[in-house]
């Protein structure tokens, strides 16, 4: 983001542009209080638009998400679409929103900006889960889609996600072109939403698209659901929008009586009062679901995040709850789909994962004869890659990434927590116990133990210095890491891969990637370790995805723990970095 100064001039420019009384008052209060440092944070840079769109705290300022930056972004997007696509105005933009603070307000401001530019708005007039926007884009033939959501971020955040006409999240270089267009269209064309719903350019489309989505999902599931009943389970939408979609889907399948809902988390609540973070990956997020399940004697929990694009699972084994990792759920879903395929279609079918997900699915694909491919992290890569493969006659049946995201291309080319949840319920009802099925797969294909965690970084400069320090450990890479010899080293920010003939990675590279992957030799009791470190694109975190393969769960865990311990000492011994709490006392 480009630096902007002086601060008083910027503050006056903000007050000239902003017509929202709440955010105007914020800047006026900071000015009156002489809070220059805070003004610099809010106004000194502009919120960056990237492939994830926008995501930030909801506060006043050019660097935050608010009414003004939503309008400016929407105007820039509109102008880009009008210049780039013939028929953009007539084809229109799908606009949806979740239950977060200001989501509907921001969606209405975006819609008003699109209409002011002469573009039709295909409007969802009630809360939707995120997959409804890309689904609507494809089924309505829209030029783009906008979803106002910050997914599983804290309550003070919101976001603005953009989909292209193919129903996938936008990717580079389109994001750069849109960002440029935003900077060329900063003067608001309208703040008026009072006439929005009487405009001839706005069309309410939710009833028809929701009905078609549920019909498609249930039609897909009926091809797999072989029993008239399913396992009884506890469901929580974590104060988000998932319950109405989960309920409607189960009703159409005739199995809705099997669901017991966590009542304290059932209805949308933008404050997420019962959880510290509304992310089913975080420790404690499923505590109420476990209490509910224990009370009713139920052994299976299904959960969505607040915008229901992610999906999580826990199962009670004996007296202990086992929460599945995203990799474990992804492997189980992929295996379930594969096991129901026509054998003649297997060699022409592909499963996709991101480069930081488990290697177990690649092993299964190799042994069972279907195709496997990796992409960079994010469904902008997985979705677009699936479409590209399809054009070449290679059908992608499933894609996932370890962060609880699962894509069923028959429905939508983005992660979809509702379809994944109902599909997993169908599979579990046939298996009896998904945890026992997972153990069977480990016995057959090997034990893959993932140890994924993160360090919180105080600022981008700290993260950058860490990667630069690692890159100086060897030329072109260190010989040993964590006490093991390095077999392969891939650094996408340096466009380097030691395993390719020309040392150029097969995955797309960028100087801004900040993503290093390392393959380490086998230990005495395991078959090797692979790990990736990368800077998060949406949070102040440095993430690590580490996996060891061995002949048992305990041996694979020991191998992973040993390498993570070594990395803490060799790479992350920095007082400014804070390791995720659950790994602070890791035993090796």
XYZ file of C-alpha atoms in Angstrom:
588
model
C 0.000 0.000 0.000
C 1.309 3.417 -0.935
C 2.191 5.882 1.811
C -0.016 8.990 2.051
C 0.659 12.272 3.957
C 0.334 14.773 5.585
C -2.182 13.450 8.037
C -4.310 16.567 8.550
C -4.851 16.922 4.814
C -5.906 13.301 4.665
C -8.293 13.766 7.565
C -9.953 16.703 5.848
C -10.196 14.707 2.632
C -11.851 11.896 4.576
C -14.375 14.263 6.091
C -15.095 15.710 2.647
C -15.852 12.288 1.173
C -17.480 10.425 4.065
C -21.242 10.842 4.549
C -21.581 8.146 7.227
C -22.144 9.957 10.554
C -20.604 7.161 12.621
C -17.260 7.030 10.847
C -17.151 10.813 10.389
C -17.474 11.141 14.162
C -14.581 8.686 14.651
C -12.177 10.790 12.595
C -13.419 14.051 14.122
C -12.843 12.620 17.611
C -9.312 11.517 16.726
C -8.576 14.968 15.304
C -9.960 16.732 18.365
C -7.898 14.493 20.608
C -4.705 15.032 18.635
C -4.283 11.281 18.170
C -1.861 11.517 15.282
C -0.533 7.969 15.573
C -3.999 6.463 15.321
C -4.878 8.793 12.445
C -1.768 7.618 10.624
C -2.865 3.993 11.068
C -6.367 4.725 9.811
C -5.589 7.190 7.003
C -1.914 6.870 6.098
C -2.387 3.838 3.849
C -5.247 2.531 1.735
C -6.846 -0.857 2.310
C -5.393 -3.219 -0.269
C -7.558 -5.026 -2.784
C -6.266 -8.484 -3.688
C -7.468 -11.882 -4.814
C -9.277 -12.220 -1.475
C -10.973 -8.877 -2.117
C -11.014 -6.832 1.090
C -10.888 -7.879 4.728
C -10.220 -5.586 7.679
C -11.515 -4.069 10.908
C -14.693 -2.027 10.538
C -13.505 1.456 11.469
C -13.191 4.885 9.908
C -10.232 5.460 7.625
C -8.898 4.668 4.175
C -7.069 1.650 5.653
C -10.216 0.126 7.135
C -13.494 -1.366 5.961
C -16.352 1.123 6.103
C -19.088 2.673 3.985
C -16.714 4.892 2.025
C -14.162 2.199 1.155
C -17.016 -0.153 0.191
C -18.424 2.465 -2.199
C -15.006 3.242 -3.677
C -14.244 -0.442 -4.180
C -17.626 -1.070 -5.807
C -17.208 1.871 -8.178
C -13.779 0.667 -9.205
C -15.027 -2.875 -9.725
C -17.966 -1.583 -11.778
C -15.767 0.488 -14.074
C -13.363 -2.408 -14.542
C -16.193 -4.760 -15.513
C -17.767 -2.253 -17.908
C -14.453 -1.699 -19.678
C -13.408 -5.355 -19.743
C -16.582 -7.295 -20.564
C -19.153 -6.577 -23.238
C -22.615 -7.092 -21.841
C -21.464 -6.522 -18.248
C -24.236 -4.015 -17.514
C -26.994 -6.335 -18.744
C -25.563 -9.535 -17.262
C -25.325 -7.940 -13.846
C -23.608 -8.630 -10.536
C -24.853 -11.023 -7.850
C -24.725 -9.378 -4.405
C -25.054 -11.295 -1.131
C -24.290 -10.735 2.541
C -24.008 -12.648 5.810
C -25.072 -11.803 9.366
C -22.069 -9.746 10.463
C -22.338 -6.205 11.702
C -22.898 -3.874 8.723
C -22.980 -6.678 6.143
C -26.412 -5.765 4.780
C -25.576 -2.057 4.880
C -22.349 -2.596 2.944
C -24.124 -4.832 0.435
C -26.753 -2.151 -0.180
C -24.090 0.530 -0.682
C -22.285 -1.748 -3.142
C -25.532 -2.433 -5.005
C -26.322 1.292 -5.166
C -22.883 1.970 -6.655
C -23.350 -0.719 -9.296
C -26.770 0.635 -10.245
C -25.392 4.186 -10.399
C -22.931 2.869 -12.972
C -25.785 1.305 -14.960
C -25.128 -2.322 -13.982
C -27.980 -4.672 -13.044
C -27.901 -6.042 -9.523
C -29.029 -9.619 -8.903
C -29.920 -9.167 -5.270
C -30.127 -11.647 -2.400
C -32.645 -10.057 -0.048
C -31.832 -12.218 2.965
C -28.808 -13.739 4.655
C -26.936 -16.286 2.547
C -23.982 -18.559 3.013
C -21.011 -17.608 0.848
C -21.295 -20.421 -1.776
C -24.648 -18.993 -2.843
C -22.886 -16.090 -4.559
C -20.642 -18.107 -6.926
C -23.513 -20.531 -7.452
C -25.767 -17.634 -8.432
C -23.141 -16.111 -10.719
C -22.945 -19.274 -12.820
C -26.654 -20.086 -12.841
C -27.724 -16.528 -13.655
C -24.964 -15.844 -16.181
C -23.730 -12.832 -14.200
C -20.507 -11.019 -15.005
C -19.395 -11.107 -11.356
C -20.466 -11.662 -7.772
C -19.833 -9.865 -4.493
C -20.235 -11.420 -1.056
C -19.966 -9.243 2.043
C -18.423 -11.486 4.703
C -15.291 -11.944 6.780
C -15.912 -15.692 7.122
C -14.557 -16.836 10.515
C -12.699 -13.635 11.453
C -13.409 -11.886 14.790
C -16.607 -9.885 15.224
C -15.013 -6.491 14.544
C -13.987 -7.514 11.014
C -15.808 -7.662 7.727
C -14.880 -8.302 4.120
C -15.764 -7.980 0.447
C -15.168 -11.075 -1.683
C -15.324 -10.924 -5.493
C -16.106 -13.760 -7.904
C -15.608 -13.779 -11.655
C -18.137 -14.842 -14.293
C -16.894 -18.454 -14.051
C -17.990 -18.673 -10.412
C -14.430 -18.724 -9.060
C -12.732 -16.206 -6.825
C -10.800 -13.717 -8.908
C -7.107 -14.362 -9.400
C -4.059 -12.433 -10.577
C -3.659 -10.329 -12.654
C -7.351 -9.402 -12.524
C -7.045 -8.266 -8.912
C -4.341 -5.776 -9.886
C -6.489 -4.335 -12.663
C -9.435 -3.951 -10.288
C -7.207 -2.315 -7.650
C -6.030 0.185 -10.252
C -9.603 0.923 -11.252
C -10.547 1.543 -7.613
C -7.844 4.203 -7.302
C -9.232 5.881 -10.428
C -12.777 6.032 -8.998
C -12.509 7.384 -5.462
C -15.161 10.121 -5.650
C -18.460 8.554 -4.453
C -21.164 8.588 -7.126
C -23.960 7.923 -4.646
C -24.699 7.358 -0.979
C -28.416 6.981 -1.543
C -29.849 3.519 -0.904
C -33.418 4.737 -0.297
C -34.498 4.034 -3.887
C -32.453 0.885 -4.244
C -35.272 -1.646 -4.023
C -37.544 0.226 -6.427
C -34.868 0.562 -9.099
C -35.618 -1.274 -12.365
C -31.964 -2.376 -12.331
C -32.387 -4.394 -9.147
C -33.853 -7.888 -9.338
C -34.474 -10.052 -6.279
C -33.304 -13.571 -7.146
C -32.848 -15.379 -3.838
C -35.999 -17.568 -3.793
C -35.327 -19.151 -7.185
C -31.560 -19.562 -6.692
C -31.894 -20.946 -3.171
C -34.463 -23.491 -4.387
C -32.236 -24.538 -7.295
C -29.156 -24.777 -5.066
C -30.936 -27.051 -2.585
C -32.338 -29.169 -5.418
C -28.867 -29.597 -6.928
C -27.231 -30.393 -3.588
C -29.889 -32.927 -2.599
C -29.885 -34.467 -6.080
C -26.134 -34.935 -5.803
C -26.343 -36.428 -2.302
C -29.139 -38.840 -3.277
C -26.679 -40.489 -5.645
C -24.666 -41.539 -2.574
C -27.155 -41.802 0.291
C -28.062 -45.496 0.289
C -29.911 -45.685 3.603
C -33.343 -44.303 4.582
C -31.866 -42.847 7.789
C -28.642 -41.199 8.905
C -26.673 -41.029 12.139
C -28.059 -38.722 14.786
C -25.716 -35.763 15.124
C -25.306 -32.399 16.818
C -25.041 -29.365 14.567
C -23.779 -25.851 15.262
C -23.579 -22.955 12.791
C -21.461 -20.987 15.328
C -23.863 -18.029 15.376
C -23.784 -17.866 11.580
C -26.131 -18.418 8.654
C -25.773 -22.175 8.147
C -28.778 -23.531 10.047
C -31.479 -22.580 7.532
C -29.528 -24.193 4.673
C -28.637 -27.296 6.670
C -32.239 -27.708 7.809
C -33.696 -27.207 4.333
C -31.286 -29.725 2.807
C -32.005 -32.393 5.405
C -35.753 -31.832 5.049
C -35.570 -32.422 1.305
C -33.606 -35.610 1.973
C -36.136 -36.684 4.604
C -33.584 -37.014 7.415
C -33.984 -33.730 9.318
C -35.126 -35.481 12.531
C -31.565 -36.780 12.966
C -30.197 -33.300 13.749
C -29.935 -31.822 17.253
C -28.998 -28.132 17.162
C -26.852 -26.262 19.692
C -29.528 -23.778 20.684
C -27.201 -21.123 22.127
C -25.427 -20.921 18.750
C -28.353 -21.601 16.429
C -29.358 -18.110 15.321
C -27.179 -15.526 13.576
C -25.445 -13.236 16.073
C -22.685 -10.915 14.809
C -21.099 -10.704 18.260
C -20.442 -14.482 18.436
C -21.036 -14.348 22.212
C -20.279 -17.970 23.123
C -16.883 -18.332 21.413
C -13.591 -16.455 21.569
C -13.137 -16.909 17.823
C -15.979 -18.056 15.506
C -13.697 -20.553 13.817
C -14.317 -24.286 14.340
C -10.546 -24.859 14.037
C -9.877 -22.850 17.196
C -9.670 -24.543 20.585
C -12.949 -24.254 22.489
C -15.138 -23.394 19.504
C -16.965 -26.729 19.705
C -17.218 -26.912 23.502
C -20.954 -26.140 23.556
C -21.551 -28.668 20.801
C -19.734 -31.297 22.849
C -21.789 -30.406 25.931
C -24.982 -30.754 23.890
C -23.862 -34.067 22.423
C -22.895 -35.443 25.833
C -26.289 -34.429 27.221
C -28.143 -36.274 24.453
C -25.796 -39.261 24.196
C -24.767 -38.332 20.631
C -21.316 -39.211 19.272
C -21.056 -37.086 16.102
C -20.765 -33.292 15.726
C -20.948 -31.346 12.464
C -20.199 -27.623 12.386
C -19.995 -24.768 9.918
C -18.202 -21.473 10.333
C -20.373 -18.313 10.363
C -20.656 -17.954 6.573
C -20.942 -21.740 6.161
C -18.271 -22.163 3.535
C -16.138 -24.254 5.917
C -17.064 -27.482 7.674
C -15.731 -29.260 10.775
C -16.276 -32.670 12.409
C -15.800 -34.210 15.836
C -16.593 -37.747 16.980
C -16.632 -39.223 20.463
C -14.358 -42.250 20.717
C -14.735 -43.942 24.071
C -14.962 -41.058 26.526
C -12.890 -38.610 24.478
C -13.863 -36.265 21.672
C -11.687 -36.442 18.565
C -11.816 -33.340 16.408
C -10.879 -34.174 12.817
C -8.336 -32.071 10.997
C -9.199 -30.573 7.637
C -6.828 -33.055 6.023
C -8.592 -36.001 7.650
C -12.021 -34.821 6.520
C -10.679 -34.098 3.034
C -9.173 -37.568 2.683
C -12.380 -39.220 3.924
C -14.613 -37.262 1.532
C -12.301 -37.894 -1.429
C -12.130 -41.609 -0.650
C -15.909 -41.792 -0.310
C -16.435 -40.185 -3.716
C -13.758 -42.348 -5.329
C -15.168 -45.565 -3.855
C -18.554 -44.869 -5.483
C -17.169 -44.138 -8.940
C -17.629 -46.244 -12.043
C -14.241 -48.036 -12.357
C -13.990 -47.038 -16.020
C -14.041 -43.338 -15.015
C -11.284 -43.584 -12.391
C -8.269 -43.025 -14.724
C -9.850 -39.819 -16.083
C -10.800 -38.364 -12.714
C -8.748 -35.967 -10.625
C -8.666 -34.801 -7.027
C -6.991 -31.533 -6.071
C -5.446 -30.252 -2.865
C -3.437 -27.191 -1.961
C 0.326 -27.417 -1.594
C 0.081 -27.152 2.204
C -2.403 -30.002 2.590
C -1.612 -33.624 3.455
C 0.279 -35.904 1.081
C -1.997 -38.808 1.998
C -4.430 -38.163 -0.843
C -1.554 -38.281 -3.336
C -0.588 -41.689 -1.959
C -4.152 -42.976 -2.296
C -4.384 -41.632 -5.849
C -1.135 -43.355 -6.820
C -2.269 -46.709 -5.461
C -5.851 -46.524 -6.733
C -5.181 -45.126 -10.199
C -6.936 -41.754 -10.188
C -5.177 -38.474 -10.865
C -3.915 -36.009 -8.299
C -2.622 -32.458 -8.522
C -1.593 -29.683 -6.147
C -2.195 -25.958 -6.433
C -1.226 -22.929 -4.410
C -3.322 -22.244 -1.323
C -6.794 -20.829 -1.765
C -9.858 -21.760 -3.735
C -9.079 -19.163 -6.362
C -6.446 -21.690 -7.432
C -8.401 -24.880 -6.769
C -11.554 -23.632 -8.505
C -9.851 -22.231 -11.585
C -7.595 -25.290 -11.894
C -10.647 -27.570 -11.790
C -12.258 -25.616 -14.619
C -9.046 -25.729 -16.669
C -8.733 -29.484 -16.171
C -12.349 -29.951 -17.206
C -11.737 -28.155 -20.490
C -9.041 -30.735 -21.216
C -11.434 -33.614 -20.596
C -10.073 -34.393 -17.128
C -12.895 -34.257 -14.587
C -12.104 -32.933 -11.113
C -14.439 -34.743 -8.713
C -13.262 -33.094 -5.507
C -10.853 -30.521 -4.096
C -9.920 -29.510 -0.587
C -7.466 -27.540 1.496
C -6.529 -28.239 5.085
C -8.249 -25.117 6.464
C -11.626 -26.942 6.527
C -12.505 -26.058 2.927
C -14.056 -28.659 0.586
C -15.215 -28.167 -3.003
C -17.697 -30.340 -4.888
C -17.392 -29.088 -8.493
C -20.782 -30.576 -9.412
C -22.289 -27.840 -7.207
C -19.896 -24.893 -7.093
C -16.237 -24.121 -7.806
C -15.570 -22.796 -4.334
C -15.598 -24.258 -0.853
C -19.076 -25.161 0.358
C -19.623 -26.156 3.970
C -23.247 -27.189 3.529
C -22.701 -29.635 0.662
C -19.624 -31.028 2.409
C -21.518 -31.496 5.685
C -24.426 -33.373 4.128
C -22.068 -35.509 2.028
C -20.017 -36.366 5.122
C -23.211 -37.265 6.974
C -24.131 -39.651 4.158
C -20.673 -41.240 4.279
C -20.629 -41.526 8.076
C -24.036 -43.191 8.084
C -22.692 -45.892 5.789
C -19.421 -46.300 7.688
C -20.927 -46.199 11.178
C -17.860 -44.417 12.541
C -15.828 -41.993 10.389
C -12.963 -42.212 12.883
C -12.781 -46.001 12.489
C -12.889 -45.577 8.702
C -9.981 -43.162 8.920
C -7.949 -45.698 10.919
C -8.628 -48.286 8.212
C -7.278 -45.892 5.589
C -4.161 -45.261 7.703
C -3.572 -49.016 7.954
C -3.894 -49.356 4.191
C -2.013 -46.278 2.969
C 0.247 -45.280 5.848
C -0.019 -42.942 8.826
C 0.257 -39.275 7.928
C 0.427 -37.041 10.991
C -0.024 -33.324 10.412
C 1.092 -30.736 12.937
C -0.172 -27.395 11.672
C 0.224 -24.279 13.783
C 1.218 -20.635 13.594
C 3.253 -17.874 15.140
C 1.620 -14.487 15.622
C 3.768 -11.750 14.127
C 3.409 -8.143 15.362
C 3.884 -6.583 11.932
C 4.696 -7.329 8.304
C 8.286 -6.128 8.754
C 8.923 -8.821 11.365
C 7.541 -11.486 9.034
C 9.678 -10.239 6.164
C 12.848 -10.280 8.279
C 12.159 -13.859 9.347
C 11.922 -15.091 5.759
C 15.043 -13.156 4.786
C 16.933 -14.717 7.700
C 15.848 -18.228 6.655
C 16.890 -17.547 3.061
C 20.405 -16.688 4.273
C 20.871 -20.025 6.060
C 22.351 -21.695 2.996
C 23.302 -21.182 -0.628
C 20.883 -21.854 -2.175
C 19.391 -23.593 0.895
C 20.510 -25.147 4.206
C 21.893 -28.695 4.219
C 20.182 -29.669 7.472
C 16.947 -28.542 9.123
C 15.676 -29.869 12.439
C 18.549 -32.344 12.551
C 17.647 -33.921 9.202
C 19.173 -33.609 5.768
C 17.205 -31.516 3.293
C 16.129 -33.580 0.267
C 14.269 -30.838 -1.570
C 13.795 -27.095 -1.127
C 11.186 -24.892 -2.813
C 11.053 -21.137 -2.261
C 8.328 -19.500 -4.330
C 9.470 -15.973 -3.473
C 12.829 -16.821 -5.059
C 11.275 -18.813 -7.941
C 13.426 -21.771 -6.927
C 12.826 -25.533 -6.657
C 15.796 -27.859 -6.207
C 13.849 -30.828 -7.656
C 13.092 -29.515 -11.152
C 15.604 -29.755 -14.030
C 15.841 -25.995 -14.418
C 15.206 -25.254 -10.714
C 12.019 -23.364 -11.617
C 8.945 -24.376 -9.577
C 5.923 -25.889 -11.296
C 3.689 -23.810 -9.029
C 3.305 -20.088 -9.802
C 5.911 -17.936 -8.077
C 5.971 -14.386 -6.837
C 8.404 -12.211 -4.910
C 5.557 -11.565 -2.487
C 4.754 -15.266 -1.997
C 6.679 -15.740 1.283
C 6.221 -19.500 1.037
C 8.994 -22.057 1.580
C 8.504 -25.830 1.418
C 11.100 -28.303 2.627
C 11.309 -32.100 2.263
C 13.452 -33.836 4.912
C 15.056 -37.275 4.928
C 13.492 -40.238 6.707
C 14.225 -40.741 10.356
C 15.026 -44.033 12.028
C 11.340 -44.717 12.652
C 9.547 -42.757 9.954
C 9.473 -42.200 6.198
C 10.270 -38.508 6.124
C 8.828 -35.066 6.791
C 7.513 -32.278 4.587
C 6.699 -28.832 5.881
C 5.730 -25.451 4.487
C 5.950 -22.049 6.130
C 4.003 -19.156 4.673
C 2.812 -15.720 5.650
C -0.972 -15.558 6.038
C -2.697 -13.333 3.508
C -5.533 -12.339 5.865
C -4.104 -12.432 9.410
C -0.867 -11.347 11.188
C 0.406 -14.915 11.310
C 3.261 -17.044 10.024
C 1.753 -20.464 9.419
C 3.512 -23.822 9.338
C 2.079 -26.991 7.811
C 4.162 -29.972 8.888
C 3.571 -33.647 8.162
C 5.401 -36.885 8.936
C 4.625 -40.325 7.503
C 5.308 -43.519 9.420
C 3.957 -46.980 10.238
C 1.942 -45.875 13.274
C 0.214 -42.848 14.682
C 2.677 -42.454 17.551
C 5.766 -42.764 15.370
C 4.437 -40.271 12.837
C 3.549 -37.839 15.620
C 6.980 -38.208 17.199
C 8.679 -37.471 13.885
C 6.562 -34.371 13.330
C 7.075 -33.131 16.903
C 10.838 -33.563 16.671
C 11.105 -31.437 13.539
C 8.779 -28.751 14.925
C 10.888 -28.593 18.082
C 14.019 -28.159 15.978
C 12.424 -25.409 13.901
C 11.407 -23.511 17.035
C 15.051 -23.424 18.082
C 16.643 -22.865 14.661
C 14.202 -20.546 12.880
C 11.644 -19.129 15.294
C 13.665 -18.231 18.379
C 12.404 -14.641 18.302
C 10.779 -12.812 21.216
C 8.511 -10.932 18.791
C 6.890 -14.166 17.580
C 4.248 -15.961 19.652
C 3.542 -19.651 19.021
C -0.048 -20.919 19.118
C -0.825 -21.778 22.744
C -1.561 -25.493 22.260
C 1.996 -26.122 20.997
C 3.890 -24.135 23.653
C 4.419 -27.215 25.824
C 4.875 -29.716 23.010
C 6.378 -32.992 24.173
C 8.760 -34.867 21.858
